[in-house]
């Protein structure tokens, strides 16, 4: 029996590693790692506009739920503005986060804002994503402060 050539072994190893990469990028967080709930003395439409502007400026693509216009969701935050960002959100990244926010009306002049941050981190290429608290700049309290500041409530 003839032994396998070194190039064949290397090819098989590369194929195996490429097959393992998608397993390292599976979304594992189902519970928010940071949340805040607050009543804001502004109508829901103004709060929603301010939050969308803030999240967009921070690198999130904001989407409204089709069945519920009071719920905003985002994709993963863009860490850099090039096509390399896909690699940072996948196998080569170390942190990624997304946001879900619900804005409901308590009366004509007040809104309840709930912000949930889903943050994941990993320490290596073949590690899985683990839920971790977000950095202070991407925390729910920081986004709430920015909304209040945008609405001139601070």
PDB file of N, CA and C in Angstrom, residues 70-129:
ATOM      1  N   UNK A  70     -43.454  48.537  16.826  1.00  0.00           N
ATOM      2  CA  UNK A  70     -42.826  49.074  18.032  1.00  0.00           C
ATOM      3  C   UNK A  70     -41.497  48.385  18.358  1.00  0.00           C
ATOM      4  N   UNK A  71     -41.147  47.342  17.639  1.00  0.00           N
ATOM      5  CA  UNK A  71     -39.929  46.595  17.920  1.00  0.00           C
ATOM      6  C   UNK A  71     -38.897  46.851  16.831  1.00  0.00           C
ATOM      7  N   UNK A  72     -37.707  47.220  17.264  1.00  0.00           N
ATOM      8  CA  UNK A  72     -36.577  47.424  16.358  1.00  0.00           C
ATOM      9  C   UNK A  72     -35.546  46.334  16.619  1.00  0.00           C
ATOM     10  N   UNK A  73     -35.010  45.779  15.565  1.00  0.00           N
ATOM     11  CA  UNK A  73     -33.922  44.811  15.689  1.00  0.00           C
ATOM     12  C   UNK A  73     -32.782  45.267  14.786  1.00  0.00           C
ATOM     13  N   UNK A  74     -31.603  44.792  15.085  1.00  0.00           N
ATOM     14  CA  UNK A  74     -30.450  45.130  14.256  1.00  0.00           C
ATOM     15  C   UNK A  74     -29.740  43.852  13.849  1.00  0.00           C
ATOM     16  N   UNK A  75     -28.948  43.977  12.820  1.00  0.00           N
ATOM     17  CA  UNK A  75     -28.001  42.922  12.502  1.00  0.00           C
ATOM     18  C   UNK A  75     -26.795  43.125  13.404  1.00  0.00           C
ATOM     19  N   UNK A  76     -25.755  42.349  13.170  1.00  0.00           N
ATOM     20  CA  UNK A  76     -24.546  42.537  13.959  1.00  0.00           C
ATOM     21  C   UNK A  76     -23.910  43.870  13.625  1.00  0.00           C
ATOM     22  N   UNK A  77     -23.302  44.475  14.618  1.00  0.00           N
ATOM     23  CA  UNK A  77     -22.652  45.779  14.472  1.00  0.00           C
ATOM     24  C   UNK A  77     -21.482  45.669  13.500  1.00  0.00           C
ATOM     25  N   UNK A  78     -21.381  46.631  12.581  1.00  0.00           N
ATOM     26  CA  UNK A  78     -20.249  46.681  11.652  1.00  0.00           C
ATOM     27  C   UNK A  78     -19.043  47.257  12.385  1.00  0.00           C
ATOM     28  N   UNK A  79     -18.037  46.436  12.560  1.00  0.00           N
ATOM     29  CA  UNK A  79     -16.830  46.882  13.256  1.00  0.00           C
ATOM     30  C   UNK A  79     -15.971  47.759  12.364  1.00  0.00           C
ATOM     31  N   UNK A  80     -15.926  47.430  11.070  1.00  0.00           N
ATOM     32  CA  UNK A  80     -15.207  48.233  10.094  1.00  0.00           C
ATOM     33  C   UNK A  80     -16.087  48.356   8.855  1.00  0.00           C
ATOM     34  N   UNK A  81     -15.870  49.359   8.045  1.00  0.00           N
ATOM     35  CA  UNK A  81     -16.777  49.613   6.927  1.00  0.00           C
ATOM     36  C   UNK A  81     -16.251  49.070   5.598  1.00  0.00           C
ATOM     37  N   UNK A  82     -15.675  47.891   5.612  1.00  0.00           N
ATOM     38  CA  UNK A  82     -15.228  47.250   4.380  1.00  0.00           C
ATOM     39  C   UNK A  82     -15.778  45.828   4.353  1.00  0.00           C
ATOM     40  N   UNK A  83     -15.529  45.139   3.268  1.00  0.00           N
ATOM     41  CA  UNK A  83     -16.015  43.768   3.159  1.00  0.00           C
ATOM     42  C   UNK A  83     -15.326  42.837   4.153  1.00  0.00           C
ATOM     43  N   UNK A  84     -14.215  43.257   4.748  1.00  0.00           N
ATOM     44  CA  UNK A  84     -13.528  42.450   5.761  1.00  0.00           C
ATOM     45  C   UNK A  84     -14.390  42.269   7.006  1.00  0.00           C
ATOM     46  N   UNK A  85     -15.412  43.129   7.180  1.00  0.00           N
ATOM     47  CA  UNK A  85     -16.280  43.043   8.346  1.00  0.00           C
ATOM     48  C   UNK A  85     -16.932  41.658   8.465  1.00  0.00           C
ATOM     49  N   UNK A  86     -17.243  41.013   7.336  1.00  0.00           N
ATOM     50  CA  UNK A  86     -17.845  39.676   7.374  1.00  0.00           C
ATOM     51  C   UNK A  86     -16.936  38.673   8.077  1.00  0.00           C
ATOM     52  N   UNK A  87     -15.652  38.829   7.887  1.00  0.00           N
ATOM     53  CA  UNK A  87     -14.718  37.920   8.562  1.00  0.00           C
ATOM     54  C   UNK A  87     -14.676  38.183  10.060  1.00  0.00           C
ATOM     55  N   UNK A  88     -14.859  39.456  10.459  1.00  0.00           N
ATOM     56  CA  UNK A  88     -14.855  39.777  11.882  1.00  0.00           C
ATOM     57  C   UNK A  88     -16.109  39.267  12.582  1.00  0.00           C
ATOM     58  N   UNK A  89     -17.214  39.179  11.860  1.00  0.00           N
ATOM     59  CA  UNK A  89     -18.444  38.652  12.442  1.00  0.00           C
ATOM     60  C   UNK A  89     -18.489  37.133  12.391  1.00  0.00           C
ATOM     61  N   UNK A  90     -17.583  36.552  11.635  1.00  0.00           N
ATOM     62  CA  UNK A  90     -17.536  35.106  11.483  1.00  0.00           C
ATOM     63  C   UNK A  90     -16.358  34.505  12.206  1.00  0.00           C
ATOM     64  N   UNK A  91     -15.554  33.751  11.496  1.00  0.00           N
ATOM     65  CA  UNK A  91     -14.529  32.953  12.160  1.00  0.00           C
ATOM     66  C   UNK A  91     -13.361  33.742  12.737  1.00  0.00           C
ATOM     67  N   UNK A  92     -13.055  34.932  12.204  1.00  0.00           N
ATOM     68  CA  UNK A  92     -11.852  35.634  12.644  1.00  0.00           C
ATOM     69  C   UNK A  92     -12.124  36.721  13.679  1.00  0.00           C
ATOM     70  N   UNK A  93     -13.363  36.931  14.044  1.00  0.00           N
ATOM     71  CA  UNK A  93     -13.708  37.990  14.986  1.00  0.00           C
ATOM     72  C   UNK A  93     -13.495  37.585  16.429  1.00  0.00           C
ATOM     73  N   UNK A  94     -13.497  38.565  17.304  1.00  0.00           N
ATOM     74  CA  UNK A  94     -13.386  38.309  18.735  1.00  0.00           C
ATOM     75  C   UNK A  94     -14.606  38.823  19.493  1.00  0.00           C
ATOM     76  N   UNK A  95     -15.398  39.724  18.886  1.00  0.00           N
ATOM     77  CA  UNK A  95     -16.620  40.212  19.532  1.00  0.00           C
ATOM     78  C   UNK A  95     -17.629  40.622  18.468  1.00  0.00           C
ATOM     79  N   UNK A  96     -18.895  40.431  18.792  1.00  0.00           N
ATOM     80  CA  UNK A  96     -19.976  40.876  17.919  1.00  0.00           C
ATOM     81  C   UNK A  96     -21.202  41.138  18.786  1.00  0.00           C
ATOM     82  N   UNK A  97     -22.026  42.089  18.354  1.00  0.00           N
ATOM     83  CA  UNK A  97     -23.209  42.418  19.142  1.00  0.00           C
ATOM     84  C   UNK A  97     -24.354  42.832  18.240  1.00  0.00           C
ATOM     85  N   UNK A  98     -25.563  42.657  18.756  1.00  0.00           N
ATOM     86  CA  UNK A  98     -26.766  43.102  18.081  1.00  0.00           C
ATOM     87  C   UNK A  98     -27.724  43.647  19.131  1.00  0.00           C
ATOM     88  N   UNK A  99     -28.747  44.391  18.681  1.00  0.00           N
ATOM     89  CA  UNK A  99     -29.641  45.095  19.594  1.00  0.00           C
ATOM     90  C   UNK A  99     -31.086  44.780  19.239  1.00  0.00           C
ATOM     91  N   UNK A 100     -31.913  44.653  20.254  1.00  0.00           N
ATOM     92  CA  UNK A 100     -33.365  44.603  20.101  1.00  0.00           C
ATOM     93  C   UNK A 100     -33.940  45.651  21.028  1.00  0.00           C
ATOM     94  N   UNK A 101     -34.855  46.456  20.517  1.00  0.00           N
ATOM     95  CA  UNK A 101     -35.469  47.513  21.328  1.00  0.00           C
ATOM     96  C   UNK A 101     -36.972  47.502  21.108  1.00  0.00           C
ATOM     97  N   UNK A 102     -37.706  47.731  22.185  1.00  0.00           N
ATOM     98  CA  UNK A 102     -39.158  47.823  22.123  1.00  0.00           C
ATOM     99  C   UNK A 102     -39.563  49.176  22.681  1.00  0.00           C
ATOM    100  N   UNK A 103     -40.390  49.884  21.921  1.00  0.00           N
ATOM    101  CA  UNK A 103     -40.864  51.210  22.326  1.00  0.00           C
ATOM    102  C   UNK A 103     -42.385  51.142  22.375  1.00  0.00           C
ATOM    103  N   UNK A 104     -42.949  51.354  23.560  1.00  0.00           N
ATOM    104  CA  UNK A 104     -44.393  51.343  23.719  1.00  0.00           C
ATOM    105  C   UNK A 104     -44.850  52.657  24.323  1.00  0.00           C
ATOM    106  N   UNK A 105     -46.082  52.993  24.049  1.00  0.00           N
ATOM    107  CA  UNK A 105     -46.649  54.241  24.553  1.00  0.00           C
ATOM    108  C   UNK A 105     -47.314  53.991  25.898  1.00  0.00           C
ATOM    109  N   UNK A 106     -46.945  54.776  26.905  1.00  0.00           N
ATOM    110  CA  UNK A 106     -47.626  54.690  28.192  1.00  0.00           C
ATOM    111  C   UNK A 106     -48.797  55.673  28.229  1.00  0.00           C
ATOM    112  N   UNK A 107     -48.640  56.812  27.597  1.00  0.00           N
ATOM    113  CA  UNK A 107     -49.717  57.767  27.345  1.00  0.00           C
ATOM    114  C   UNK A 107     -49.263  58.662  26.195  1.00  0.00           C
ATOM    115  N   UNK A 108     -49.943  59.782  25.964  1.00  0.00           N
ATOM    116  CA  UNK A 108     -49.618  60.625  24.814  1.00  0.00           C
ATOM    117  C   UNK A 108     -48.257  61.289  24.908  1.00  0.00           C
ATOM    118  N   UNK A 109     -47.740  61.447  26.111  1.00  0.00           N
ATOM    119  CA  UNK A 109     -46.486  62.189  26.270  1.00  0.00           C
ATOM    120  C   UNK A 109     -45.329  61.347  26.791  1.00  0.00           C
ATOM    121  N   UNK A 110     -45.565  60.069  27.070  1.00  0.00           N
ATOM    122  CA  UNK A 110     -44.500  59.223  27.611  1.00  0.00           C
ATOM    123  C   UNK A 110     -44.377  57.916  26.843  1.00  0.00           C
ATOM    124  N   UNK A 111     -43.171  57.390  26.843  1.00  0.00           N
ATOM    125  CA  UNK A 111     -42.874  56.119  26.173  1.00  0.00           C
ATOM    126  C   UNK A 111     -42.060  55.229  27.094  1.00  0.00           C
ATOM    127  N   UNK A 112     -42.263  53.938  26.967  1.00  0.00           N
ATOM    128  CA  UNK A 112     -41.422  52.959  27.670  1.00  0.00           C
ATOM    129  C   UNK A 112     -40.455  52.384  26.650  1.00  0.00           C
ATOM    130  N   UNK A 113     -39.182  52.459  26.970  1.00  0.00           N
ATOM    131  CA  UNK A 113     -38.128  51.967  26.085  1.00  0.00           C
ATOM    132  C   UNK A 113     -37.407  50.813  26.767  1.00  0.00           C
ATOM    133  N   UNK A 114     -37.379  49.672  26.080  1.00  0.00           N
ATOM    134  CA  UNK A 114     -36.628  48.502  26.548  1.00  0.00           C
ATOM    135  C   UNK A 114     -35.545  48.221  25.517  1.00  0.00           C
ATOM    136  N   UNK A 115     -34.300  48.194  25.970  1.00  0.00           N
ATOM    137  CA  UNK A 115     -33.171  47.912  25.088  1.00  0.00           C
ATOM    138  C   UNK A 115     -32.491  46.641  25.583  1.00  0.00           C
ATOM    139  N   UNK A 116     -32.311  45.699  24.672  1.00  0.00           N
ATOM    140  CA  UNK A 116     -31.614  44.445  24.973  1.00  0.00           C
ATOM    141  C   UNK A 116     -30.397  44.338  24.051  1.00  0.00           C
ATOM    142  N   UNK A 117     -29.237  44.135  24.644  1.00  0.00           N
ATOM    143  CA  UNK A 117     -27.992  43.959  23.896  1.00  0.00           C
ATOM    144  C   UNK A 117     -27.605  42.484  23.957  1.00  0.00           C
ATOM    145  N   UNK A 118     -27.317  41.904  22.802  1.00  0.00           N
ATOM    146  CA  UNK A 118     -26.841  40.524  22.711  1.00  0.00           C
ATOM    147  C   UNK A 118     -25.389  40.598  22.255  1.00  0.00           C
ATOM    148  N   UNK A 119     -24.464  40.381  23.174  1.00  0.00           N
ATOM    149  CA  UNK A 119     -23.042  40.506  22.879  1.00  0.00           C
ATOM    150  C   UNK A 119     -22.375  39.147  23.039  1.00  0.00           C
ATOM    151  N   UNK A 120     -21.529  38.803  22.076  1.00  0.00           N
ATOM    152  CA  UNK A 120     -20.809  37.536  22.105  1.00  0.00           C
ATOM    153  C   UNK A 120     -19.333  37.790  21.871  1.00  0.00           C
ATOM    154  N   UNK A 121     -18.518  36.976  22.530  1.00  0.00           N
ATOM    155  CA  UNK A 121     -17.070  37.079  22.366  1.00  0.00           C
ATOM    156  C   UNK A 121     -16.470  35.688  22.280  1.00  0.00           C
ATOM    157  N   UNK A 122     -15.311  35.615  21.667  1.00  0.00           N
ATOM    158  CA  UNK A 122     -14.548  34.369  21.653  1.00  0.00           C
ATOM    159  C   UNK A 122     -13.070  34.715  21.687  1.00  0.00           C
ATOM    160  N   UNK A 123     -12.262  33.736  22.075  1.00  0.00           N
ATOM    161  CA  UNK A 123     -10.845  34.018  22.268  1.00  0.00           C
ATOM    162  C   UNK A 123      -9.945  33.430  21.198  1.00  0.00           C
ATOM    163  N   UNK A 124     -10.495  32.668  20.273  1.00  0.00           N
ATOM    164  CA  UNK A 124      -9.650  32.075  19.248  1.00  0.00           C
ATOM    165  C   UNK A 124     -10.444  31.677  18.021  1.00  0.00           C
ATOM    166  N   UNK A 125      -9.721  31.312  16.988  1.00  0.00           N
ATOM    167  CA  UNK A 125     -10.324  30.982  15.701  1.00  0.00           C
ATOM    168  C   UNK A 125     -11.300  29.814  15.796  1.00  0.00           C
ATOM    169  N   UNK A 126     -10.967  28.802  16.548  1.00  0.00           N
ATOM    170  CA  UNK A 126     -11.807  27.611  16.611  1.00  0.00           C
ATOM    171  C   UNK A 126     -12.622  27.539  17.892  1.00  0.00           C
ATOM    172  N   UNK A 127     -12.773  28.658  18.566  1.00  0.00           N
ATOM    173  CA  UNK A 127     -13.598  28.735  19.763  1.00  0.00           C
ATOM    174  C   UNK A 127     -15.041  29.029  19.358  1.00  0.00           C
ATOM    175  N   UNK A 128     -15.973  28.783  20.252  1.00  0.00           N
ATOM    176  CA  UNK A 128     -17.367  29.123  19.997  1.00  0.00           C
ATOM    177  C   UNK A 128     -17.668  30.487  20.609  1.00  0.00           C
ATOM    178  N   UNK A 129     -18.724  31.134  20.117  1.00  0.00           N
ATOM    179  CA  UNK A 129     -19.135  32.429  20.632  1.00  0.00           C
ATOM    180  C   UNK A 129     -19.811  32.231  21.985  1.00  0.00           C
TER     181      UNK A 129
END
